[in-house]
Amino acid sequence: TEIPAQAFQGSELFDTVSIPDTVEVIGNSAFASTSLKEVVIPDSVKKIDEWAFYWNQGLSSISLGETVEDIASYAFYGATAEELVIPDSVKVIGSKAFEKTANLRSLTLGSSLQTIDREAFLESGLRELVIPDSVSMIGDRAFAENIDLYSVVVGNSIKTIGSEVFRGSGLTDVV
């Protein structure tokens, strides 16, 4: 089952949503530009499509189910969550998926993550970061303009790293 593209786009009728545990895909722009403040993605969801929760500036609580494999481009662009746990099931974080998440201070990346695409966390509020050993590719400017980012631990499986990945950060410690 899928929540179709643009199903609730622009709606200001609700601030929380209960996604049924039969849903496997959250469609393109399904909840874009809504008044959502909290979302709990059930374990049944495998893919969060492009723009799914785009520009929900009040979205301060994001809970991702344990079977999500793909977080597509722009999926949570502009969210205001302060902490985020990417489950071990996620393999790909698409470009700009969490761009402009200025309140995001704490990020835990799952142990199966392979790709962090370009500008995935551009202009976020990260302070420290541990990139797991499973990550083999980090795209251009993936963590750029995180001005409070001072510490990064990079896993040992990186094969491709883009340009300006940490440009504009306050890095003082890279391991």
Coordinates of C-alpha atoms in Angstrom, one line a residue:
T1 CA 0.0 0.0 0.0
E2 CA 1.1 3.6 -0.7
I3 CA 0.1 7.0 0.4
P4 CA -0.2 8.6 -3.0
A5 CA 1.7 11.6 -4.3
Q6 CA 0.4 14.9 -3.0
A7 CA -2.3 13.2 -0.9
F8 CA -2.2 15.8 1.9
Q9 CA 0.1 18.4 0.4
G10 CA -0.6 21.9 1.8
S11 CA -3.1 20.7 4.4
E12 CA -3.3 22.6 7.7
L13 CA -6.0 20.4 9.2
F14 CA -3.8 18.3 11.4
D15 CA -0.5 18.4 13.3
T16 CA 0.1 14.7 13.9
V17 CA -0.5 11.7 11.6
S18 CA -0.9 8.0 12.3
I19 CA 0.3 6.1 9.2
P20 CA -1.3 2.7 9.0
D21 CA 1.1 -0.3 9.4
T22 CA 0.0 -1.5 5.9
V23 CA 1.7 1.4 4.2
E24 CA 5.0 0.5 2.4
V25 CA 5.7 3.7 0.5
I26 CA 5.0 7.4 1.3
G27 CA 4.5 9.0 -2.0
N28 CA 6.1 12.1 -3.6
S29 CA 5.0 15.3 -1.7
A30 CA 2.4 13.3 0.2
F31 CA 2.7 15.5 3.3
A32 CA 4.7 18.5 1.8
S33 CA 4.0 21.9 3.2
T34 CA 1.5 20.9 5.9
S35 CA 1.1 21.9 9.5
L36 CA 2.6 18.6 10.8
K37 CA 4.5 18.7 14.1
E38 CA 5.0 15.0 14.7
V39 CA 5.3 12.0 12.4
V40 CA 5.8 8.3 13.4
I41 CA 6.7 6.2 10.4
P42 CA 5.7 2.6 11.0
D43 CA 7.9 -0.4 10.5
S44 CA 6.0 -1.4 7.4
V45 CA 7.3 1.6 5.4
K46 CA 10.3 0.8 3.2
K47 CA 10.6 4.0 1.1
I48 CA 10.0 7.7 1.8
D49 CA 9.7 9.3 -1.7
E50 CA 11.0 12.7 -2.8
W51 CA 9.5 15.7 -1.2
A52 CA 7.3 13.5 1.1
F53 CA 7.6 15.8 4.1
Y54 CA 9.1 18.8 2.4
W55 CA 9.0 22.2 4.1
N56 CA 7.1 21.2 7.2
Q57 CA 8.7 23.9 9.3
G58 CA 6.9 22.8 12.5
L59 CA 7.9 19.2 12.1
S60 CA 9.8 18.8 15.4
S61 CA 9.5 15.1 16.0
I62 CA 10.4 12.4 13.4
S63 CA 10.4 8.7 14.3
L64 CA 11.5 6.4 11.5
G65 CA 10.4 2.8 11.3
E66 CA 12.9 0.0 11.5
T67 CA 12.4 -1.2 7.9
V68 CA 12.9 2.1 6.0
E69 CA 15.6 1.5 3.3
D70 CA 15.5 4.7 1.2
I71 CA 15.0 8.3 2.3
A72 CA 14.7 10.1 -1.1
S73 CA 15.7 13.6 -2.1
Y74 CA 14.1 16.5 -0.2
A75 CA 12.1 14.1 2.0
F76 CA 12.4 16.1 5.2
Y77 CA 13.8 19.4 3.9
G78 CA 13.2 22.2 6.3
A79 CA 12.1 20.1 9.3
T80 CA 12.7 21.4 12.8
A81 CA 13.5 18.2 14.7
E82 CA 16.4 18.5 17.2
E83 CA 17.4 14.9 17.1
L84 CA 17.1 12.1 14.5
V85 CA 17.9 8.4 14.5
I86 CA 18.4 6.9 11.1
P87 CA 17.6 3.2 11.6
D88 CA 20.0 0.4 10.7
S89 CA 17.7 -0.6 7.7
V90 CA 18.4 2.7 5.8
K91 CA 20.9 2.3 2.9
V92 CA 20.5 5.6 1.1
I93 CA 19.9 9.2 2.2
G94 CA 19.0 11.2 -0.9
S95 CA 20.2 14.6 -1.9
K96 CA 18.9 17.5 0.2
A97 CA 16.9 15.0 2.3
F98 CA 17.5 16.9 5.5
E99 CA 18.7 20.3 4.1
K100 CA 17.9 23.4 6.1
T101 CA 17.2 21.4 9.4
A102 CA 18.8 24.1 11.5
N103 CA 17.6 22.7 14.8
L104 CA 19.0 19.3 14.2
R105 CA 21.7 18.9 16.8
S106 CA 21.9 15.1 17.3
L107 CA 22.1 12.6 14.4
T108 CA 22.6 8.9 14.7
L109 CA 23.3 7.1 11.4
G110 CA 22.4 3.4 11.1
S111 CA 24.9 0.6 10.6
S112 CA 23.7 -0.3 7.0
L113 CA 23.9 3.2 5.6
Q114 CA 25.9 3.2 2.3
T115 CA 25.2 6.5 0.6
I116 CA 24.8 10.0 1.9
D117 CA 24.0 12.0 -1.2
R118 CA 24.9 15.6 -2.1
E119 CA 23.8 18.3 0.3
A120 CA 21.9 15.7 2.4
F121 CA 22.5 17.7 5.6
L122 CA 23.4 21.1 4.1
E123 CA 22.7 24.0 6.5
S124 CA 21.8 21.7 9.4
G125 CA 22.6 22.4 13.1
L126 CA 24.8 19.4 13.7
R127 CA 27.5 19.7 16.3
E128 CA 29.2 16.3 16.1
L129 CA 28.9 13.4 13.7
V130 CA 29.9 9.8 13.5
I131 CA 29.8 8.3 10.0
P132 CA 29.5 4.5 10.3
D133 CA 31.9 2.1 8.6
S134 CA 29.2 1.0 6.2
V135 CA 29.2 4.3 4.4
S136 CA 31.1 4.1 1.1
M137 CA 29.9 7.4 -0.6
I138 CA 29.5 10.9 0.7
G139 CA 28.2 13.4 -1.9
D140 CA 29.3 17.0 -2.6
R141 CA 28.5 19.4 0.3
A142 CA 26.7 16.7 2.2
F143 CA 27.5 18.4 5.6
A144 CA 28.4 21.9 4.4
E145 CA 27.4 25.0 6.2
N146 CA 26.9 23.2 9.6
I147 CA 28.7 26.1 11.4
D148 CA 28.5 24.4 14.8
L149 CA 29.9 21.1 13.5
Y150 CA 33.2 20.7 15.4
S151 CA 33.9 16.9 15.5
V152 CA 33.6 14.2 12.9
V153 CA 34.5 10.6 13.0
V154 CA 34.7 9.1 9.5
G155 CA 34.2 5.3 9.0
N156 CA 36.8 3.2 7.3
S157 CA 34.9 2.2 4.1
I158 CA 34.7 5.5 2.3
K159 CA 35.4 5.0 -1.4
T160 CA 34.1 8.2 -2.8
I161 CA 33.9 11.6 -1.1
G162 CA 32.6 14.6 -2.9
S163 CA 33.9 18.2 -2.9
E164 CA 33.3 20.7 -0.1
V165 CA 31.7 18.0 2.1
F166 CA 32.4 20.0 5.3
R167 CA 32.7 23.5 3.9
G168 CA 31.7 26.3 6.2
S169 CA 31.7 24.1 9.3
G170 CA 33.6 24.8 12.5
L171 CA 35.6 21.5 12.4
T172 CA 38.4 21.3 15.0
D173 CA 38.5 17.5 15.2
V174 CA 38.4 14.9 12.4
V175 CA 39.2 11.2 13.1

